[in-house]
PDB file of C-alpha atoms in Angstrom:
ATOM      1  CA  MET A  30      47.260 250.319-112.942  1.00 49.00           C
ATOM      2  CA  ASP A  31      44.696 252.665-111.421  1.00 57.00           C
ATOM      3  CA  PHE A  32      41.310 251.301-110.363  1.00 74.00           C
ATOM      4  CA  GLY A  33      37.956 252.794-109.483  1.00 81.00           C
ATOM      5  CA  GLY A  34      36.407 252.555-106.045  1.00 88.00           C
ATOM      6  CA  ALA A  35      34.471 249.337-106.691  1.00 92.00           C
ATOM      7  CA  GLU A  36      37.497 247.617-108.201  1.00 96.00           C
ATOM      8  CA  LYS A  37      39.699 248.694-105.305  1.00 97.00           C
ATOM      9  CA  ALA A  38      37.169 247.384-102.790  1.00 97.00           C
ATOM     10  CA  SER A  39      37.036 244.039-104.575  1.00 98.00           C
ATOM     11  CA  LEU A  40      40.826 243.836-104.794  1.00 98.00           C
ATOM     12  CA  PHE A  41      41.197 244.722-101.133  1.00 98.00           C
ATOM     13  CA  ARG A  42      38.866 241.884-100.169  1.00 98.00           C
ATOM     14  CA  ARG A  43      40.860 239.413-102.288  1.00 98.00           C
ATOM     15  CA  LEU A  44      44.124 240.518-100.697  1.00 98.00           C
ATOM     16  CA  HIS A  45      42.911 238.976 -97.424  1.00 98.00           C
ATOM     17  CA  HIS A  46      42.833 235.530 -99.025  1.00 97.00           C
ATOM     18  CA  GLY A  47      46.307 235.228-100.531  1.00 96.00           C
ATOM     19  CA  ASP A  48      48.981 232.617 -99.909  1.00 96.00           C
ATOM     20  CA  ARG A  49      50.577 234.827 -97.251  1.00 97.00           C
ATOM     21  CA  PRO A  50      49.203 237.434 -94.845  1.00 98.00           C
ATOM     22  CA  LEU A  51      48.595 240.898 -96.241  1.00 98.00           C
ATOM     23  CA  VAL A  52      51.071 243.335 -94.716  1.00 98.00           C
ATOM     24  CA  LEU A  53      49.155 246.563 -94.234  1.00 98.00           C
ATOM     25  CA  PRO A  54      51.411 249.568 -93.538  1.00 99.00           C
ATOM     26  CA  ASN A  55      49.686 252.466 -91.805  1.00 99.00           C
ATOM     27  CA  ALA A  56      50.270 256.021 -93.050  1.00 98.00           C
ATOM     28  CA  TRP A  57      49.463 259.358 -91.418  1.00 98.00           C
ATOM     29  CA  ASP A  58      49.441 261.777 -94.371  1.00 98.00           C
ATOM     30  CA  PHE A  59      49.379 261.725 -98.161  1.00 98.00           C
ATOM     31  CA  ALA A  60      53.168 261.664 -98.604  1.00 98.00           C
ATOM     32  CA  SER A  61      53.693 258.682 -96.295  1.00 98.00           C
ATOM     33  CA  ALA A  62      50.860 256.767 -97.966  1.00 98.00           C
ATOM     34  CA  ALA A  63      52.088 257.581-101.470  1.00 98.00           C
ATOM     35  CA  ALA A  64      55.619 256.476-100.554  1.00 98.00           C
ATOM     36  CA  LEU A  65      54.322 253.168 -99.222  1.00 98.00           C
ATOM     37  CA  ALA A  66      52.264 252.576-102.358  1.00 98.00           C
ATOM     38  CA  GLU A  67      55.262 253.413-104.543  1.00 98.00           C
ATOM     39  CA  ALA A  68      57.356 250.955-102.517  1.00 98.00           C
ATOM     40  CA  GLY A  69      55.075 248.181-103.729  1.00 98.00           C
ATOM     41  CA  PHE A  70      52.641 247.599-100.882  1.00 98.00           C
ATOM     42  CA  PRO A  71      49.360 246.431-102.461  1.00 98.00           C
ATOM     43  CA  ALA A  72      47.187 248.350 -99.981  1.00 98.00           C
ATOM     44  CA  VAL A  73      47.651 251.097 -97.415  1.00 98.00           C
ATOM     45  CA  GLY A  74      45.885 251.890 -94.161  1.00 99.00           C
ATOM     46  CA  THR A  75      45.903 254.912 -91.894  1.00 98.00           C
ATOM     47  CA  THR A  76      46.957 255.174 -88.251  1.00 98.00           C
ATOM     48  CA  SER A  77      44.604 257.112 -86.015  1.00 98.00           C
ATOM     49  CA  LEU A  78      47.454 258.005 -83.651  1.00 98.00           C
ATOM     50  CA  GLY A  79      49.481 259.482 -86.499  1.00 98.00           C
ATOM     51  CA  VAL A  80      46.556 261.416 -87.937  1.00 98.00           C
ATOM     52  CA  ALA A  81      45.599 262.768 -84.523  1.00 98.00           C
ATOM     53  CA  ALA A  82      49.107 263.636 -83.351  1.00 98.00           C
ATOM     54  CA  ALA A  83      49.927 265.351 -86.644  1.00 97.00           C
ATOM     55  CA  ALA A  84      46.933 267.594 -85.946  1.00 97.00           C
ATOM     56  CA  GLY A  85      48.005 268.214 -82.356  1.00 97.00           C
ATOM     57  CA  LYS A  86      45.198 266.079 -80.944  1.00 97.00           C
ATOM     58  CA  ALA A  87      44.980 262.968 -78.779  1.00 96.00           C
ATOM     59  CA  ASP A  88      44.193 259.597 -80.314  1.00 97.00           C
ATOM     60  CA  ALA A  89      40.983 257.653 -79.625  1.00 94.00           C
ATOM     61  CA  ALA A  90      39.219 260.733 -78.246  1.00 94.00           C
ATOM     62  CA  GLY A  91      36.808 261.103 -81.159  1.00 95.00           C
ATOM     63  CA  GLY A  92      38.094 264.536 -82.112  1.00 96.00           C
ATOM     64  CA  THR A  93      39.626 263.950 -85.537  1.00 98.00           C
ATOM     65  CA  ARG A  94      36.665 263.265 -87.793  1.00 98.00           C
ATOM     66  CA  THR A  95      37.434 266.268 -89.996  1.00 98.00           C
ATOM     67  CA  GLU A  96      41.119 265.373 -90.366  1.00 98.00           C
ATOM     68  CA  THR A  97      40.338 261.710 -90.999  1.00 98.00           C
ATOM     69  CA  VAL A  98      37.788 262.397 -93.725  1.00 98.00           C
ATOM     70  CA  ALA A  99      39.997 264.998 -95.416  1.00 98.00           C
ATOM     71  CA  LEU A 100      42.936 262.603 -95.493  1.00 98.00           C
ATOM     72  CA  ALA A 101      40.765 259.749 -96.761  1.00 98.00           C
ATOM     73  CA  ARG A 102      39.528 261.821 -99.687  1.00 98.00           C
ATOM     74  CA  ALA A 103      43.108 262.647-100.620  1.00 98.00           C
ATOM     75  CA  LEU A 104      44.268 259.039-100.276  1.00 98.00           C
ATOM     76  CA  ALA A 105      41.508 257.831-102.584  1.00 98.00           C
ATOM     77  CA  ARG A 106      43.685 259.218-105.409  1.00 97.00           C
ATOM     78  CA  LEU A 107      46.286 256.516-104.794  1.00 98.00           C
ATOM     79  CA  PRO A 108      46.472 253.576-107.220  1.00 97.00           C
ATOM     80  CA  VAL A 109      46.051 251.025-104.399  1.00 98.00           C
ATOM     81  CA  PRO A 110      43.146 250.236-102.066  1.00 98.00           C
ATOM     82  CA  VAL A 111      43.032 252.323 -98.896  1.00 98.00           C
ATOM     83  CA  THR A 112      41.455 251.445 -95.573  1.00 98.00           C
ATOM     84  CA  VAL A 113      40.830 254.161 -92.994  1.00 98.00           C
ATOM     85  CA  ASP A 114      41.024 253.954 -89.215  1.00 98.00           C
ATOM     86  CA  VAL A 115      37.901 255.754 -87.998  1.00 98.00           C
ATOM     87  CA  GLU A 116      38.478 255.003 -84.293  1.00 98.00           C
ATOM     88  CA  GLY A 117      35.009 254.309 -82.833  1.00 98.00           C
ATOM     89  CA  GLY A 118      33.219 256.025 -85.712  1.00 98.00           C
ATOM     90  CA  PHE A 119      33.222 259.498 -84.095  1.00 98.00           C
ATOM     91  CA  SER A 120      29.690 258.919 -82.795  1.00 97.00           C
ATOM     92  CA  ASP A 121      27.691 256.532 -80.632  1.00 94.00           C
ATOM     93  CA  ARG A 122      24.768 256.667 -83.057  1.00 98.00           C
ATOM     94  CA  PRO A 123      24.716 253.849 -85.641  1.00 98.00           C
ATOM     95  CA  GLY A 124      23.203 256.127 -88.267  1.00 98.00           C
ATOM     96  CA  ASP A 125      26.013 258.650 -87.939  1.00 98.00           C
ATOM     97  CA  VAL A 126      28.716 256.004 -88.283  1.00 98.00           C
ATOM     98  CA  ALA A 127      26.887 254.437 -91.228  1.00 98.00           C
ATOM     99  CA  ALA A 128      26.707 257.815 -92.976  1.00 98.00           C
ATOM    100  CA  LEU A 129      30.427 258.312 -92.407  1.00 98.00           C
ATOM    101  CA  ALA A 130      31.204 254.913 -93.915  1.00 98.00           C
ATOM    102  CA  ALA A 131      28.934 255.506 -96.892  1.00 98.00           C
ATOM    103  CA  GLY A 132      30.607 258.833 -97.559  1.00 98.00           C
ATOM    104  CA  LEU A 133      34.060 257.277 -97.442  1.00 98.00           C
ATOM    105  CA  ALA A 134      32.960 254.476 -99.744  1.00 98.00           C
ATOM    106  CA  SER A 135      31.571 256.955-102.256  1.00 97.00           C
ATOM    107  CA  SER A 136      34.951 258.724-102.171  1.00 97.00           C
ATOM    108  CA  GLY A 137      36.689 255.518-103.246  1.00 98.00           C
ATOM    109  CA  ILE A 138      37.843 254.162 -99.878  1.00 98.00           C
ATOM    110  CA  ALA A 139      37.978 250.350 -99.800  1.00 98.00           C
ATOM    111  CA  GLY A 140      37.692 249.694 -96.078  1.00 98.00           C
ATOM    112  CA  ILE A 141      37.446 251.025 -92.562  1.00 98.00           C
ATOM    113  CA  ASN A 142      38.779 249.935 -89.202  1.00 98.00           C
ATOM    114  CA  LEU A 143      36.102 250.347 -86.510  1.00 98.00           C
ATOM    115  CA  GLU A 144      36.997 249.791 -82.843  1.00 98.00           C
ATOM    116  CA  ASP A 145      34.949 249.042 -79.742  1.00 98.00           C
ATOM    117  CA  GLY A 146      37.412 250.649 -77.303  1.00 97.00           C
ATOM    118  CA  ARG A 147      36.461 253.995 -75.856  1.00 95.00           C
ATOM    119  CA  ALA A 148      38.485 257.004 -74.705  1.00 90.00           C
ATOM    120  CA  ASP A 149      37.824 256.235 -71.038  1.00 93.00           C
ATOM    121  CA  GLY A 150      39.499 252.836 -71.348  1.00 93.00           C
ATOM    122  CA  THR A 151      36.283 250.814 -71.441  1.00 96.00           C
ATOM    123  CA  LEU A 152      34.678 248.724 -74.163  1.00 97.00           C
ATOM    124  CA  ALA A 153      31.464 249.742 -75.861  1.00 98.00           C
ATOM    125  CA  PRO A 154      28.610 247.392 -74.946  1.00 98.00           C
ATOM    126  CA  ALA A 155      28.739 244.498 -77.407  1.00 98.00           C
ATOM    127  CA  GLY A 156      25.109 245.004 -78.392  1.00 98.00           C
ATOM    128  CA  ASP A 157      25.713 248.643 -79.243  1.00 98.00           C
ATOM    129  CA  GLN A 158      28.733 247.759 -81.374  1.00 98.00           C
ATOM    130  CA  VAL A 159      26.745 245.071 -83.180  1.00 98.00           C
ATOM    131  CA  ALA A 160      24.126 247.684 -84.087  1.00 98.00           C
ATOM    132  CA  VAL A 161      26.815 250.012 -85.457  1.00 98.00           C
ATOM    133  CA  ILE A 162      28.403 247.251 -87.544  1.00 98.00           C
ATOM    134  CA  ALA A 163      25.059 246.201 -88.985  1.00 98.00           C
ATOM    135  CA  ALA A 164      24.212 249.797 -89.888  1.00 98.00           C
ATOM    136  CA  VAL A 165      27.572 250.322 -91.593  1.00 98.00           C
ATOM    137  CA  LYS A 166      27.232 247.165 -93.669  1.00 98.00           C
ATOM    138  CA  GLN A 167      23.745 248.149 -94.765  1.00 98.00           C
ATOM    139  CA  ALA A 168      24.924 251.623 -95.799  1.00 98.00           C
ATOM    140  CA  ALA A 169      28.211 250.536 -97.417  1.00 98.00           C
ATOM    141  CA  PRO A 170      27.930 246.831 -98.291  1.00 98.00           C
ATOM    142  CA  ARG A 171      31.023 246.678-100.518  1.00 97.00           C
ATOM    143  CA  MET A 172      33.303 248.322 -97.991  1.00 98.00           C
ATOM    144  CA  PHE A 173      35.565 245.964 -96.012  1.00 98.00           C
ATOM    145  CA  LEU A 174      34.653 246.490 -92.362  1.00 98.00           C
ATOM    146  CA  ASN A 175      37.507 245.399 -90.110  1.00 99.00           C
ATOM    147  CA  ALA A 176      35.864 245.059 -86.702  1.00 99.00           C
ATOM    148  CA  ARG A 177      38.435 245.774 -84.026  1.00 98.00           C
ATOM    149  CA  THR A 178      37.911 244.588 -80.493  1.00 98.00           C
ATOM    150  CA  ASP A 179      40.130 246.013 -77.775  1.00 98.00           C
ATOM    151  CA  THR A 180      39.730 243.115 -75.366  1.00 98.00           C
ATOM    152  CA  PHE A 181      43.514 242.599 -75.401  1.00 98.00           C
ATOM    153  CA  TRP A 182      44.493 246.244 -75.915  1.00 96.00           C
ATOM    154  CA  LEU A 183      42.729 247.702 -72.869  1.00 95.00           C
ATOM    155  CA  GLY A 184      43.591 246.199 -69.511  1.00 86.00           C
ATOM    156  CA  ALA A 185      44.063 242.472 -68.915  1.00 90.00           C
ATOM    157  CA  PRO A 186      43.631 240.252 -72.001  1.00 96.00           C
ATOM    158  CA  ASP A 187      40.244 238.518 -72.029  1.00 97.00           C
ATOM    159  CA  LEU A 188      40.092 235.685 -74.564  1.00 98.00           C
ATOM    160  CA  ASP A 189      36.549 234.597 -73.679  1.00 98.00           C
ATOM    161  CA  GLU A 190      35.209 238.105 -74.260  1.00 98.00           C
ATOM    162  CA  THR A 191      37.268 238.341 -77.439  1.00 98.00           C
ATOM    163  CA  LEU A 192      35.647 235.215 -78.845  1.00 98.00           C
ATOM    164  CA  ARG A 193      32.179 236.349 -77.788  1.00 98.00           C
ATOM    165  CA  ARG A 194      32.585 239.697 -79.495  1.00 98.00           C
ATOM    166  CA  ALA A 195      34.247 238.224 -82.576  1.00 98.00           C
ATOM    167  CA  ARG A 196      31.292 235.902 -83.127  1.00 98.00           C
ATOM    168  CA  ALA A 197      28.779 238.689 -82.545  1.00 98.00           C
ATOM    169  CA  TYR A 198      30.571 241.073 -84.909  1.00 99.00           C
ATOM    170  CA  ALA A 199      30.808 238.378 -87.576  1.00 98.00           C
ATOM    171  CA  GLU A 200      27.080 237.701 -87.322  1.00 98.00           C
ATOM    172  CA  ALA A 201      26.412 241.445 -87.648  1.00 98.00           C
ATOM    173  CA  GLY A 202      28.217 241.494 -91.009  1.00 98.00           C
ATOM    174  CA  ALA A 203      31.853 242.369 -90.244  1.00 99.00           C
ATOM    175  CA  ASP A 204      34.278 241.371 -92.993  1.00 98.00           C
ATOM    176  CA  GLY A 205      37.311 240.903 -90.750  1.00 98.00           C
ATOM    177  CA  ILE A 206      38.265 240.764 -87.077  1.00 99.00           C
ATOM    178  CA  PHE A 207      41.139 242.763 -85.587  1.00 99.00           C
ATOM    179  CA  VAL A 208      42.484 241.975 -82.121  1.00 98.00           C
ATOM    180  CA  PRO A 209      45.395 244.342 -81.391  1.00 98.00           C
ATOM    181  CA  GLY A 210      47.655 243.065 -78.641  1.00 98.00           C
ATOM    182  CA  ILE A 211      46.982 239.379 -79.238  1.00 98.00           C
ATOM    183  CA  ALA A 212      50.249 237.455 -79.633  1.00 98.00           C
ATOM    184  CA  ALA A 213      50.157 233.936 -78.174  1.00 98.00           C
ATOM    185  CA  ASP A 214      49.716 231.028 -80.585  1.00 98.00           C
ATOM    186  CA  ALA A 215      46.845 229.491 -78.638  1.00 98.00           C
ATOM    187  CA  ALA A 216      44.888 232.744 -78.464  1.00 98.00           C
ATOM    188  CA  ILE A 217      45.359 233.447 -82.173  1.00 98.00           C
ATOM    189  CA  ARG A 218      44.242 229.917 -83.077  1.00 98.00           C
ATOM    190  CA  ALA A 219      41.183 230.289 -80.862  1.00 98.00           C
ATOM    191  CA  VAL A 220      40.047 233.403 -82.734  1.00 98.00           C
ATOM    192  CA  LEU A 221      40.719 231.783 -86.109  1.00 98.00           C
ATOM    193  CA  GLU A 222      38.595 228.802 -85.084  1.00 98.00           C
ATOM    194  CA  ALA A 223      35.810 230.941 -83.613  1.00 98.00           C
ATOM    195  CA  VAL A 224      34.936 232.867 -86.788  1.00 98.00           C
ATOM    196  CA  ASP A 225      35.309 232.188 -90.485  1.00 98.00           C
ATOM    197  CA  LEU A 226      36.622 235.673 -91.210  1.00 98.00           C
ATOM    198  CA  PRO A 227      40.073 237.103 -91.970  1.00 98.00           C
ATOM    199  CA  LEU A 228      42.001 237.792 -88.769  1.00 99.00           C
ATOM    200  CA  ASN A 229      44.107 240.949 -88.459  1.00 98.00           C
ATOM    201  CA  VAL A 230      46.977 240.964 -85.936  1.00 98.00           C
ATOM    202  CA  LEU A 231      49.000 244.025 -84.955  1.00 98.00           C
ATOM    203  CA  HIS A 232      52.749 243.777 -85.553  1.00 98.00           C
ATOM    204  CA  LEU A 233      54.443 243.931 -82.161  1.00 98.00           C
ATOM    205  CA  PRO A 234      58.250 243.973 -82.530  1.00 96.00           C
ATOM    206  CA  GLY A 235      59.732 240.866 -80.956  1.00 96.00           C
ATOM    207  CA  ARG A 236      56.318 239.318 -80.259  1.00 97.00           C
ATOM    208  CA  THR A 237      54.417 238.811 -83.509  1.00 98.00           C
ATOM    209  CA  GLY A 238      56.934 237.806 -86.140  1.00 97.00           C
ATOM    210  CA  TYR A 239      55.550 237.634 -89.655  1.00 98.00           C
ATOM    211  CA  PRO A 240      56.690 234.048 -90.453  1.00 98.00           C
ATOM    212  CA  ARG A 241      55.000 232.716 -87.304  1.00 98.00           C
ATOM    213  CA  LEU A 242      51.770 234.588 -88.010  1.00 98.00           C
ATOM    214  CA  ALA A 243      51.816 233.216 -91.543  1.00 98.00           C
ATOM    215  CA  ARG A 244      52.183 229.654 -90.243  1.00 98.00           C
ATOM    216  CA  LEU A 245      49.279 230.186 -87.853  1.00 98.00           C
ATOM    217  CA  GLY A 246      47.032 231.297 -90.712  1.00 98.00           C
ATOM    218  CA  VAL A 247      46.663 234.984 -89.884  1.00 98.00           C
ATOM    219  CA  HIS A 248      45.308 236.901 -92.874  1.00 98.00           C
ATOM    220  CA  ARG A 249      46.487 240.463 -92.268  1.00 98.00           C
ATOM    221  CA  VAL A 250      49.296 242.098 -90.301  1.00 98.00           C
ATOM    222  CA  SER A 251      49.029 245.816 -89.553  1.00 98.00           C
ATOM    223  CA  THR A 252      51.858 248.080 -88.476  1.00 98.00           C
ATOM    224  CA  GLY A 253      49.593 250.402 -86.479  1.00 98.00           C
ATOM    225  CA  SER A 254      51.386 253.515 -85.246  1.00 98.00           C
ATOM    226  CA  LEU A 255      54.848 251.958 -85.525  1.00 98.00           C
ATOM    227  CA  LEU A 256      55.810 253.687 -88.778  1.00 98.00           C
ATOM    228  CA  PHE A 257      54.688 257.085 -87.505  1.00 98.00           C
ATOM    229  CA  ARG A 258      56.525 256.662 -84.229  1.00 98.00           C
ATOM    230  CA  THR A 259      59.653 255.490 -86.039  1.00 98.00           C
ATOM    231  CA  ALA A 260      59.430 258.564 -88.274  1.00 98.00           C
ATOM    232  CA  LEU A 261      59.345 260.781 -85.180  1.00 98.00           C
ATOM    233  CA  ARG A 262      62.512 259.142 -83.929  1.00 97.00           C
ATOM    234  CA  ALA A 263      64.232 259.574 -87.306  1.00 96.00           C
ATOM    235  CA  THR A 264      63.252 263.247 -87.405  1.00 96.00           C
ATOM    236  CA  VAL A 265      64.758 264.023 -84.014  1.00 95.00           C
ATOM    237  CA  ALA A 266      67.849 261.908 -84.737  1.00 95.00           C
ATOM    238  CA  ALA A 267      68.473 263.729 -88.035  1.00 94.00           C
ATOM    239  CA  ALA A 268      68.159 267.122 -86.338  1.00 94.00           C
ATOM    240  CA  LEU A 269      70.546 266.077 -83.567  1.00 94.00           C
ATOM    241  CA  ASP A 270      72.974 264.783 -86.162  1.00 93.00           C
ATOM    242  CA  VAL A 271      73.211 268.283 -87.639  1.00 95.00           C
ATOM    243  CA  THR A 272      74.303 269.690 -84.287  1.00 93.00           C
ATOM    244  CA  GLY A 273      76.571 266.772 -83.496  1.00 90.00           C
ATOM    245  CA  GLU A 274      75.199 266.900 -79.975  1.00 88.00           C
ATOM    246  CA  GLY A 275      72.828 264.693 -78.060  1.00 83.00           C
ATOM    247  CA  ASP A 276      72.134 260.984 -78.213  1.00 87.00           C
ATOM    248  CA  ALA A 277      69.786 259.473 -80.789  1.00 83.00           C
ATOM    249  CA  PRO A 278      66.415 258.878 -79.132  1.00 92.00           C
ATOM    250  CA  SER A 279      64.601 255.567 -78.991  1.00 96.00           C
ATOM    251  CA  VAL A 280      61.334 255.030 -80.850  1.00 97.00           C
ATOM    252  CA  PRO A 281      58.645 256.723 -78.748  1.00 97.00           C
ATOM    253  CA  SER A 282      55.861 254.535 -77.416  1.00 97.00           C
ATOM    254  CA  TYR A 283      52.163 255.089 -78.041  1.00 96.00           C
ATOM    255  CA  ALA A 284      51.910 256.624 -74.572  1.00 96.00           C
ATOM    256  CA  ASP A 285      54.897 258.871 -75.270  1.00 97.00           C
ATOM    257  CA  VAL A 286      53.170 260.364 -78.319  1.00 98.00           C
ATOM    258  CA  GLN A 287      49.895 260.828 -76.453  1.00 97.00           C
ATOM    259  CA  ARG A 288      51.803 262.645 -73.700  1.00 96.00           C
ATOM    260  CA  LEU A 289      53.679 264.758 -76.227  1.00 95.00           C
ATOM    261  CA  VAL A 290      50.386 266.002 -77.652  1.00 94.00           C
ATOM    262  CA  SER A 291      48.627 266.385 -74.310  1.00 89.00           C
ATOM    263  CA  ASP A 292      51.480 268.374 -72.756  1.00 75.00           C
ATOM    264  CA  ARG A 293      50.948 271.025 -75.420  1.00 67.00           C
TER     265      ARG A 293
END
């Protein structure tokens, strides 16, 4: 059944409160998203690395606003809710990020993923990120704002700072908290206890198994760039198979893809 934008936003919110965590696969173009929806996933997200690399650009550098918005408008045609990774919002000005979110919401997008990590490897000041989150929620109140903090993703994991930011983002109106890189039971429980919001954990092969996350009470599990990177491996392996020469490559890492784009 196809739904309108408001219905998709409402459904997407409910999907975070099911009996088991929502598995959110992350697509990088219309075909990958449509295939995931057809496979039965109840919602689809985008991967900023995949969108950027497909355009020949680096991830998390703030240079893919045009590509991200164009893809979002196309994905709004899908019969399932879609959430879009907008990196840091492509601007430091709360009004600009709020306008972006409002435009995506009016196009039928159910949610956005908004991160506090910056291209130079630092975190945005918590107060600045709070202002951005508050502006987005005022401009697009129905949209599910997944507030990502990179306190575990950039440098040494910092649980105290994670909890401080999670509380601040929740008070500013965030609808969910995303802590990519978090994996230990104790750390996950601490975040769940700190805020009464759905917690999103990134799937890390061998480290964040779905059954364990479900037992801990995690609400959403994202695949991040894994599907895109796996697709790159499959592409090269299929081409090598035609020649009968060369060994099948391993799945490239995030850094491998960034280097691949930067080298060209």
